[in-house]
Short mmCIF file of C-alpha atoms in Angstrom, two decimals:
data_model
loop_
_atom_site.label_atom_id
_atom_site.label_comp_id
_atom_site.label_asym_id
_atom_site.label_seq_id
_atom_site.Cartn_x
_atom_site.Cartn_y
_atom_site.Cartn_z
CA UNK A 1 109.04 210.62 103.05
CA UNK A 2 105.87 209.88 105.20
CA UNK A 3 103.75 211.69 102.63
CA UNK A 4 105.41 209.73 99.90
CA UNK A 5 104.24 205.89 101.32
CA UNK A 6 101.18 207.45 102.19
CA UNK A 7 100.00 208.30 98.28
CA UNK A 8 101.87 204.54 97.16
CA UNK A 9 99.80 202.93 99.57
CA UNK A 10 96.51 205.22 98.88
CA UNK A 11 97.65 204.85 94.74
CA UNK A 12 97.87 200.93 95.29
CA UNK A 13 94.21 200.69 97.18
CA UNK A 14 92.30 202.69 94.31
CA UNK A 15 93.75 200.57 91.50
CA UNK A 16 92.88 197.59 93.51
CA UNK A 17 89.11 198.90 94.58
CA UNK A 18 89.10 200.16 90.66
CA UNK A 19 89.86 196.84 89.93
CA UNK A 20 87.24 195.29 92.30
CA UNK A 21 84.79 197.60 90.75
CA UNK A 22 85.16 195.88 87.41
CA UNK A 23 84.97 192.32 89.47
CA UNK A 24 81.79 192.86 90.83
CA UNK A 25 79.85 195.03 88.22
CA UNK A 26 80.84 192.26 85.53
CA UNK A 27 78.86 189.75 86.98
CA UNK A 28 75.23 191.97 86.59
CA UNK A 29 76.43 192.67 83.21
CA UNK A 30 77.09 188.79 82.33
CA UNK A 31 73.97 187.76 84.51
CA UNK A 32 71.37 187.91 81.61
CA UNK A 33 73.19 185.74 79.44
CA UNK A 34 73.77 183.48 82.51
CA UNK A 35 70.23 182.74 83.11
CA UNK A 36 69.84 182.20 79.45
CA UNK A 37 72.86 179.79 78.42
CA UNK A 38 72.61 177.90 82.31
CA UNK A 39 68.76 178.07 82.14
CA UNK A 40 68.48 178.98 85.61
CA UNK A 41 65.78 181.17 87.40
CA UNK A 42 65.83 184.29 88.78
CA UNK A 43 65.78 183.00 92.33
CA UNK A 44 68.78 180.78 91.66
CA UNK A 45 70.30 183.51 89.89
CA UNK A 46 69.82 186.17 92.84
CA UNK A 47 71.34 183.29 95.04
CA UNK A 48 74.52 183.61 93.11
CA UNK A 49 74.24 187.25 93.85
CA UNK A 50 73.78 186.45 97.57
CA UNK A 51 76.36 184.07 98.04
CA UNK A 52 78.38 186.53 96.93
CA UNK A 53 77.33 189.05 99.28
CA UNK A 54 77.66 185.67 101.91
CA UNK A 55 81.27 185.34 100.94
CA UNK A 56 81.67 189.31 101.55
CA UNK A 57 80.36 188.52 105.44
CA UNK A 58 82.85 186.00 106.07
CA UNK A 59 85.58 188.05 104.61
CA UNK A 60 84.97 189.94 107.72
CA UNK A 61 85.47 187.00 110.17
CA UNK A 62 88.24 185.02 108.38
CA UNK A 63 90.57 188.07 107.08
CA UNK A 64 91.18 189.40 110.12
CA UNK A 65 92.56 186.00 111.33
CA UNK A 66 94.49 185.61 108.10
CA UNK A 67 96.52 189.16 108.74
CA UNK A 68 97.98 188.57 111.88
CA UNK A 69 98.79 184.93 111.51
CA UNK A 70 99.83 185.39 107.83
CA UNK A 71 100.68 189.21 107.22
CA UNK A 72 99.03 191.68 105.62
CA UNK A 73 100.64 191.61 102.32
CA UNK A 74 100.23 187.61 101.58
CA UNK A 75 96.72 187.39 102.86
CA UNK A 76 95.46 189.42 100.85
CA UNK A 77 97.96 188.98 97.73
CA UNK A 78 96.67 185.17 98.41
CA UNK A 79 92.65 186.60 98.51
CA UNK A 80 93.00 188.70 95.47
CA UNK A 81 94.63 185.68 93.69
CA UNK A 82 92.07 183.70 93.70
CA UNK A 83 89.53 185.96 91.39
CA UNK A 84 90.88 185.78 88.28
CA UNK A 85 90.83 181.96 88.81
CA UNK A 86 86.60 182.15 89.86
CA UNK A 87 86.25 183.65 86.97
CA UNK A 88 88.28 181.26 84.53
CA UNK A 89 85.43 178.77 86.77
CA UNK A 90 82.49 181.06 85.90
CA UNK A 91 83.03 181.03 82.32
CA UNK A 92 82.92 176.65 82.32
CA UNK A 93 79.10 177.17 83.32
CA UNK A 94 79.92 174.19 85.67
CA UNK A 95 76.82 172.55 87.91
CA UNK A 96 74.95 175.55 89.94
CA UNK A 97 76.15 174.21 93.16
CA UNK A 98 79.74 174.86 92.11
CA UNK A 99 78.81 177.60 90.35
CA UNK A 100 77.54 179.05 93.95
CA UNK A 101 80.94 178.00 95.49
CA UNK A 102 82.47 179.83 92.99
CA UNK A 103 80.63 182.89 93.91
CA UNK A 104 81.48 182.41 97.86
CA UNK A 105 85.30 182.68 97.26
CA UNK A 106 84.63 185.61 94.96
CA UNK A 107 82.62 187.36 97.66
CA UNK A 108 85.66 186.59 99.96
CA UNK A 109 87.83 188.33 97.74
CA UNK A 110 85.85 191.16 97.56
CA UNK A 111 85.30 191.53 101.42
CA UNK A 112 88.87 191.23 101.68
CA UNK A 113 89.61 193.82 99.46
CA UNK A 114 87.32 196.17 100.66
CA UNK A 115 88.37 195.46 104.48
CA UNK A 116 92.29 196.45 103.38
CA UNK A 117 91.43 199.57 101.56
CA UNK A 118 88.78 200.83 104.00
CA UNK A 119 91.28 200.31 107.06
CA UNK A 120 94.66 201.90 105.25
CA UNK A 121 93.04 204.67 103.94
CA UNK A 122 91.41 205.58 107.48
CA UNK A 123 94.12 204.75 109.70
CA UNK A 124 97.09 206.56 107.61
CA UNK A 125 94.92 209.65 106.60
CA UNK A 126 93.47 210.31 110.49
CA UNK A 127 91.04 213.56 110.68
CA UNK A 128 91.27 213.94 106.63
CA UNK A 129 89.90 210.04 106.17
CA UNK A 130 86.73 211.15 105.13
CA UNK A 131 87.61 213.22 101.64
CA UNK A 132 90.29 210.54 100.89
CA UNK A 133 88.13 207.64 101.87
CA UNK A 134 85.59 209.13 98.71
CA UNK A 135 88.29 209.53 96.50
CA UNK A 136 88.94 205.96 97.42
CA UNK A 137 85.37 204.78 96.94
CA UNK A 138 85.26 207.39 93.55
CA UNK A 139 87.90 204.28 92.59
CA UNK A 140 85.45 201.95 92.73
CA UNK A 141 82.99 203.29 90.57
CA UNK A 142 85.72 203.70 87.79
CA UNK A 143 85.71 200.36 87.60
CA UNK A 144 82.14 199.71 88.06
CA UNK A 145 81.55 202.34 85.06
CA UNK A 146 84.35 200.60 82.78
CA UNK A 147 82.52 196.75 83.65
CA UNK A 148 79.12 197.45 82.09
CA UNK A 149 80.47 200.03 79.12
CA UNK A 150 83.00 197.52 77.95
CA UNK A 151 80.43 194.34 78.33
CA UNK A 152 78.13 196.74 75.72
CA UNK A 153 80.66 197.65 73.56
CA UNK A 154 82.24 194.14 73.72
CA UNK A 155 78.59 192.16 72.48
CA UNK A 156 78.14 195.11 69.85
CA UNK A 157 80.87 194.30 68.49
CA UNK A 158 80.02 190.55 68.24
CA UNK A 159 82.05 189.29 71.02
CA UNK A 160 80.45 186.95 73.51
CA UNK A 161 80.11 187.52 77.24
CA UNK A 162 83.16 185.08 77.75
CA UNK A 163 85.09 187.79 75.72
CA UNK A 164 84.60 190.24 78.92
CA UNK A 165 85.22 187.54 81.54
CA UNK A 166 88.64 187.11 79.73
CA UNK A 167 89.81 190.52 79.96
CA UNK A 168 89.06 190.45 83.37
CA UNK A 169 90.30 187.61 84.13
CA UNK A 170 93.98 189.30 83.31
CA UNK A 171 92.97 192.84 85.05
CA UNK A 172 92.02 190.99 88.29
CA UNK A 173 95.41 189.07 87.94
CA UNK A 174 96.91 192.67 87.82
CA UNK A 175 95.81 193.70 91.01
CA UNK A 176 97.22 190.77 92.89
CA UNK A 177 100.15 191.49 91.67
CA UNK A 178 99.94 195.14 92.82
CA UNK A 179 99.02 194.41 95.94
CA UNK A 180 101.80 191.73 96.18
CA UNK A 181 104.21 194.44 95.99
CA UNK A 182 103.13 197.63 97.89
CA UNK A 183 104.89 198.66 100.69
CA UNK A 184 103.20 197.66 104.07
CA UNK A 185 105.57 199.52 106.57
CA UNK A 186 103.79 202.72 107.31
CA UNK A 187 100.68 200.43 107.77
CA UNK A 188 102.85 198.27 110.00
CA UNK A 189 104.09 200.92 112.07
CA UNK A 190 100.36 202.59 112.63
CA UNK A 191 99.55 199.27 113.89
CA UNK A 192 102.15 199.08 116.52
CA UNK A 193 101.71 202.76 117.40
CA UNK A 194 98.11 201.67 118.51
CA UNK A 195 99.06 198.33 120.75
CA UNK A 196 99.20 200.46 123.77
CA UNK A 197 95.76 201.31 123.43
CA UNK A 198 94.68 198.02 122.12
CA UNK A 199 96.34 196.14 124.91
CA UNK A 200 94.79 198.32 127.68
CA UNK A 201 92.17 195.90 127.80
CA UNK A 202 89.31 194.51 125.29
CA UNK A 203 87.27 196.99 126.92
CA UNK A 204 89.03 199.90 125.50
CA UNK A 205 89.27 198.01 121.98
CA UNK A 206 85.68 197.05 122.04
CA UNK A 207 84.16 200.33 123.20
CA UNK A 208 82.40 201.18 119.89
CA UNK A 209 80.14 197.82 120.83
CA UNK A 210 78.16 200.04 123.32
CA UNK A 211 77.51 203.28 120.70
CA UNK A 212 74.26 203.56 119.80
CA UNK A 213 75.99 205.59 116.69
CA UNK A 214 77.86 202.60 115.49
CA UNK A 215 74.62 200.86 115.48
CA UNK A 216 72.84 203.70 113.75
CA UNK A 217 75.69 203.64 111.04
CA UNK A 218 76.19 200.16 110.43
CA UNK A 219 72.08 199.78 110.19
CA UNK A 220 72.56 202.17 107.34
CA UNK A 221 75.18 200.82 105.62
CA UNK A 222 73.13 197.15 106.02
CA UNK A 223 70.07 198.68 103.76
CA UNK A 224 72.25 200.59 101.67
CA UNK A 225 74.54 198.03 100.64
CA UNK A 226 71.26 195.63 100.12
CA UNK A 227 70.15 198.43 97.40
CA UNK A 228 74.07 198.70 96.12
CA UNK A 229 74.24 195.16 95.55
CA UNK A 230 70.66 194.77 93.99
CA UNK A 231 72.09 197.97 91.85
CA UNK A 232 75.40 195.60 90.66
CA UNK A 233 73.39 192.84 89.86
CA UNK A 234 69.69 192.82 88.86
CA UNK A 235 69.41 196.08 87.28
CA UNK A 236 70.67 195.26 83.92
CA UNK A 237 68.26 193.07 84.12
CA UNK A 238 65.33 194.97 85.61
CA UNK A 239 66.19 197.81 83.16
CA UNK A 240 65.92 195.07 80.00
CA UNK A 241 62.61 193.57 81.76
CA UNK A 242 61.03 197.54 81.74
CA UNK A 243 60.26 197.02 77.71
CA UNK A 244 61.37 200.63 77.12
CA UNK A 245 64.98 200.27 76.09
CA UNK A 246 67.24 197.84 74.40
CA UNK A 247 69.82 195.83 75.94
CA UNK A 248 72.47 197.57 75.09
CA UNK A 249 70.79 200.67 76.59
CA UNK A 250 70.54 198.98 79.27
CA UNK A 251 73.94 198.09 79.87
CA UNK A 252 75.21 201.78 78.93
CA UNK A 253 72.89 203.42 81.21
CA UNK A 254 74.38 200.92 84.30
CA UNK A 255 77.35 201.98 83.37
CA UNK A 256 77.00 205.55 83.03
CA UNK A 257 74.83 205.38 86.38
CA UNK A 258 78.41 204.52 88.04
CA UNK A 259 80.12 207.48 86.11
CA UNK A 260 77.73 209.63 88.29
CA UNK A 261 78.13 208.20 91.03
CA UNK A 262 82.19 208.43 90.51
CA UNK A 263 81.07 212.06 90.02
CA UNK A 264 79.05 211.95 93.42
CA UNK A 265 81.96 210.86 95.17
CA UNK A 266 84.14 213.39 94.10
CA UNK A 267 81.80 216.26 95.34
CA UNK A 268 81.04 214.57 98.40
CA UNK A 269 84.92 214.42 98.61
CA UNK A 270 84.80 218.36 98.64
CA UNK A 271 82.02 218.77 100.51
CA UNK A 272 83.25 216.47 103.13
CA UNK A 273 85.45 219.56 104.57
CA UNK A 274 82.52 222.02 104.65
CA UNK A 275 79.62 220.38 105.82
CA UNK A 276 78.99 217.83 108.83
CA UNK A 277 79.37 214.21 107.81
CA UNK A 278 75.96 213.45 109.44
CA UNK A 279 74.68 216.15 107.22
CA UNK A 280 76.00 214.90 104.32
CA UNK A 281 74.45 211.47 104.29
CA UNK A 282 70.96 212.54 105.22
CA UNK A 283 71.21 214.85 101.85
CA UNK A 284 72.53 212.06 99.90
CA UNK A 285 69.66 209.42 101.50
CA UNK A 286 67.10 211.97 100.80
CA UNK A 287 67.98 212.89 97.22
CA UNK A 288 68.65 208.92 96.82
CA UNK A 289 65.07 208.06 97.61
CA UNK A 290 63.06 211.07 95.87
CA UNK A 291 65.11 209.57 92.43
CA UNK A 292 64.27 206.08 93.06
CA UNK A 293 60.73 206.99 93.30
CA UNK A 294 60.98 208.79 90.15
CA UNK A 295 62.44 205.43 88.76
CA UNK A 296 59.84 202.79 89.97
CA UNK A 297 56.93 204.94 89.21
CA UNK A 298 57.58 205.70 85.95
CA UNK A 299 57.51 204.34 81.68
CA UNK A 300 59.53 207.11 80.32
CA UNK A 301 62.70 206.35 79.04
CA UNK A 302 63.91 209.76 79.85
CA UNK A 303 62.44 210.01 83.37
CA UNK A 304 63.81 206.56 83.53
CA UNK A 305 67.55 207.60 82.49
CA UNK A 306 67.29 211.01 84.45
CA UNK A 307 66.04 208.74 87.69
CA UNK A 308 68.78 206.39 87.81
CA UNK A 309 71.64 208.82 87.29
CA UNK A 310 69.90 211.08 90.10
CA UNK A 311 69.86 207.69 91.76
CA UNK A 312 73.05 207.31 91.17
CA UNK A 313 74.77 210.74 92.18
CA UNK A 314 72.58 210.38 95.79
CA UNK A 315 73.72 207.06 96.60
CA UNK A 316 77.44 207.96 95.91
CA UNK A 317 78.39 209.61 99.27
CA UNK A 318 76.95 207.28 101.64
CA UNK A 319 78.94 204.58 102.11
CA UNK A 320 82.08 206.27 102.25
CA UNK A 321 80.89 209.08 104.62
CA UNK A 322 79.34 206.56 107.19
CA UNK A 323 82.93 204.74 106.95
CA UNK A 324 84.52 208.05 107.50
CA UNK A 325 81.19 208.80 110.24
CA UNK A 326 82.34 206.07 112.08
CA UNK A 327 86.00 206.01 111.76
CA UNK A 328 86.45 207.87 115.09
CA UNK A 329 84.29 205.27 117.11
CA UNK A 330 86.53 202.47 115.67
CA UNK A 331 90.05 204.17 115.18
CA UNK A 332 92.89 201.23 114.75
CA UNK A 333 90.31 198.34 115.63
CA UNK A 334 90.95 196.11 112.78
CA UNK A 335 87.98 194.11 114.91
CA UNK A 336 85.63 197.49 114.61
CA UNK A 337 86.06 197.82 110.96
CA UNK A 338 85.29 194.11 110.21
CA UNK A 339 81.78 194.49 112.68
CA UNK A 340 81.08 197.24 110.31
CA UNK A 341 81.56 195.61 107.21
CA UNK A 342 80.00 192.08 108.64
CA UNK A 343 76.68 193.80 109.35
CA UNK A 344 76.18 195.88 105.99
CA UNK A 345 77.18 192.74 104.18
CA UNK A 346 74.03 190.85 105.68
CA UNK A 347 71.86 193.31 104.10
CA UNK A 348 73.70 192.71 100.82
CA UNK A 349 73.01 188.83 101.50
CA UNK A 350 69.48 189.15 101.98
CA UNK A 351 68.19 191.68 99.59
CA UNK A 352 69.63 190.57 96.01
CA UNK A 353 67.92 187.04 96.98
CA UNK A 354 64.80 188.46 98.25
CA UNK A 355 63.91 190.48 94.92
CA UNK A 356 65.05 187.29 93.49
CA UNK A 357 62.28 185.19 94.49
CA UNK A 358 59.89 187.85 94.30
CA UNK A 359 60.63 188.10 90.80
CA UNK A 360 60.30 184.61 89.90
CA UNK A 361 56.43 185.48 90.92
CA UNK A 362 56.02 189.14 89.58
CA UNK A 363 58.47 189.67 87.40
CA UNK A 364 61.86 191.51 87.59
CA UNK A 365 60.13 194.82 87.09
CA UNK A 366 57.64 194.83 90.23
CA UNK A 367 60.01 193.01 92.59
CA UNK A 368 62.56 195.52 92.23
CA UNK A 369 60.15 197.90 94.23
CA UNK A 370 60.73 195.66 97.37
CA UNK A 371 63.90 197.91 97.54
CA UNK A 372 61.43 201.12 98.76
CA UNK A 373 61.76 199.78 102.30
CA UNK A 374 65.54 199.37 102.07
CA UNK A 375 65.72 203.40 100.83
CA UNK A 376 62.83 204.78 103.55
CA UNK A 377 65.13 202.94 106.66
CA UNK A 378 67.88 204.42 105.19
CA UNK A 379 66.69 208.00 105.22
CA UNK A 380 65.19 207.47 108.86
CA UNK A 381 68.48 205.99 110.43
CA UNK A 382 69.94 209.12 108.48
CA UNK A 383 67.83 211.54 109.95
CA UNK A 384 68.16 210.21 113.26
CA UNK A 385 72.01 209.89 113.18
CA UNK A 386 71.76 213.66 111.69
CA UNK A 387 69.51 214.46 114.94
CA UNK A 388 71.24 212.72 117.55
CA UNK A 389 74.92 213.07 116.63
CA UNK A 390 75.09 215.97 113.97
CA UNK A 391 76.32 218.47 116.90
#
């Protein structure tokens, strides 16, 4: 029976991180014909992508109030509600400062969803979180694949970007309702199997605060996430910008980039019993950045395409190994989890609005290279987590 609530609930959270996928990756898509119909710059554009990323921070601070005053089902039945009525918002092309409100609750809904999924799937999965917690993340990159392919195939066919925003805006009312109606009591009953450990004292619950590994793991989720987010939103654009492929190219080869990295996550999934966890990110962050330099330095459109799907399979494994990494340090802290995901979201925050403003100066196509210092700290927190804790 236990095993049977366990695969609803895991079932539930990868249709509605599939679905979040979709959510996010359909903004990037949409964003060139933003700028063009709103008229608005790149930086103002990269600050929609950052108060998104903004709205994911708070999602840390404010969901975890909203669960145990509210329950965990209609919090974030509530959060998840409120998407598919951004986007009905986002398609009015209202005033940029609304438009940037907009983006805030969006960001929130993300966070939120992210913060449910990450927690179930760790807490009722124990020692095997960290193969289930890729399958999980594998999820999300369905949907980011399905975002950018159907946005393509949508404006070949004549359709405008509105067309897209529409379909999601019924998908994204889906998942509410899915989440609405999935069964919280195992999650319920993990929770009050860990109050005598959380009650011991805010010492025991708050122990992770003194790892030097939490810090090491949250530093590189906070550079990765600023590359993932700059990946979901500018590179559509920076791959239109390069001169060497169409814009429907460019929107294919986004999406496919997410088909590899759905394929990444399901090898790191196997791999995930075989080889240290530690291990496994420092390959992925070291594969990662060899492909990105491939893709900066380069004109070719097949380097180009060979790059970013490299790119692609590398990144795959790294957020949902350092989740898994640092599960143990934060085991049934709904607090711990939300520290973690409140410190990668700041480098989500920062990063989409920094290349943003560069590119308003240089152009799309250089300022994207600001993201080499995001990949090398990656790869030397990796390295160092691999050194220090890979025993």
């Amino acid at each position: 029976m236990k095993i049977d609530r366990r695969k609803q609930i895991f079932i539930r959270c990868c249709y509605g991180y599939s679905v979040s996928g979709m959510a996010v990756l359909v903004i990037g898509a949409i964003l060139p014909a933003v700028i063009t119909e709103a008229g608005i710059s790149f930086l103002a554009a990269g600050g929609l992508l950052s108060v998104m990323a903004v709205g994911n921070l708070l999602a840390s601070f404010l969901f975890p109030v909203m669960v145990p005053a509210m329950g965990r089902r209609f919090s974030i039945t509530v959060m998840t509600a409120m998407a598919p009525l951004c986007l009905l918002g986002l398609t009015l092309l209202p005033p940029l400062p609304v438009m940037y409100g907009i983006m805030l609750v969006y960001g929130l809904v993300r966070g939120s969803v992210t913060i449910i999924n990450n927690a179930a799937v760790n807490d009722i999965y124990d020692g095997g979180a960290a193969g289930k917690l890729n399958l999980l993340h594998c999820s999300f990159a369905v949907g980011a694949f399905l975002a950018p392919f159907l946005t393509a195939v949508l404006l070949k066919l004549g359709f405008g970007w509105r067309s897209v925003v529409y379909l999601l805006i019924f998908i994204t009312a889906t998942s509410a309702v899915t989440y609405g109606t999935m069964d919280y009591s195992l999650l319920n009953e993990r929770a009050r199997d860990a109050v005598p450990l959380k009650h011991t004292g805010k010492r025991e619950e708050r122990e992770f605060l003194k790892s030097f590994q939490f810090y090491c793991i949250a530093l590189i989720l906070f550079f990765y996430l600023g590359v993932e987010n700059c990946i979901n939103g500018w590179f559509v654009t920076y791959l239109q910008n390069t001169g060497v492929m169409s814009e429907t190219y460019a929107t294919t080869l986004v999406s496919v980039t997410w088909l590899i990295i759905m394929a990444g996550r399901l090898v790191c999934a196997s791999l995930s019993g075989k080889m240290r966890r530690s291990s496994l990110i420092l390959m992925n962050a070291l594969g990662s950045g060899i492909c990105f330099f491939l893709l900066i330095s380069t004109k070719s459109l097949p380097l180009i395409t060979l790059a970013l799907i490299g790119f692609g399979f590398f990144l795959a494994g790294i957020y949902p190994t350092c989740i898994a990494d640092a599960g143990p340090l934060i085991q049934g802290s709904t607090f711990g989890m939300s520290v973690l995901t409140a410190i990668s979201a700041m480098g989500g925050i920062l990063t989409p609005q920094i290349v943003g403003g560069a590119a308003d100066h240089v152009g799309i196509v250089a300022a994207i290279g600001i993201l080499v210092v995001n990949v090398i700290l990656v790869i030397l927190l990796a390295a160092i987590n691999r050194k220090k804790y890979g025993d």
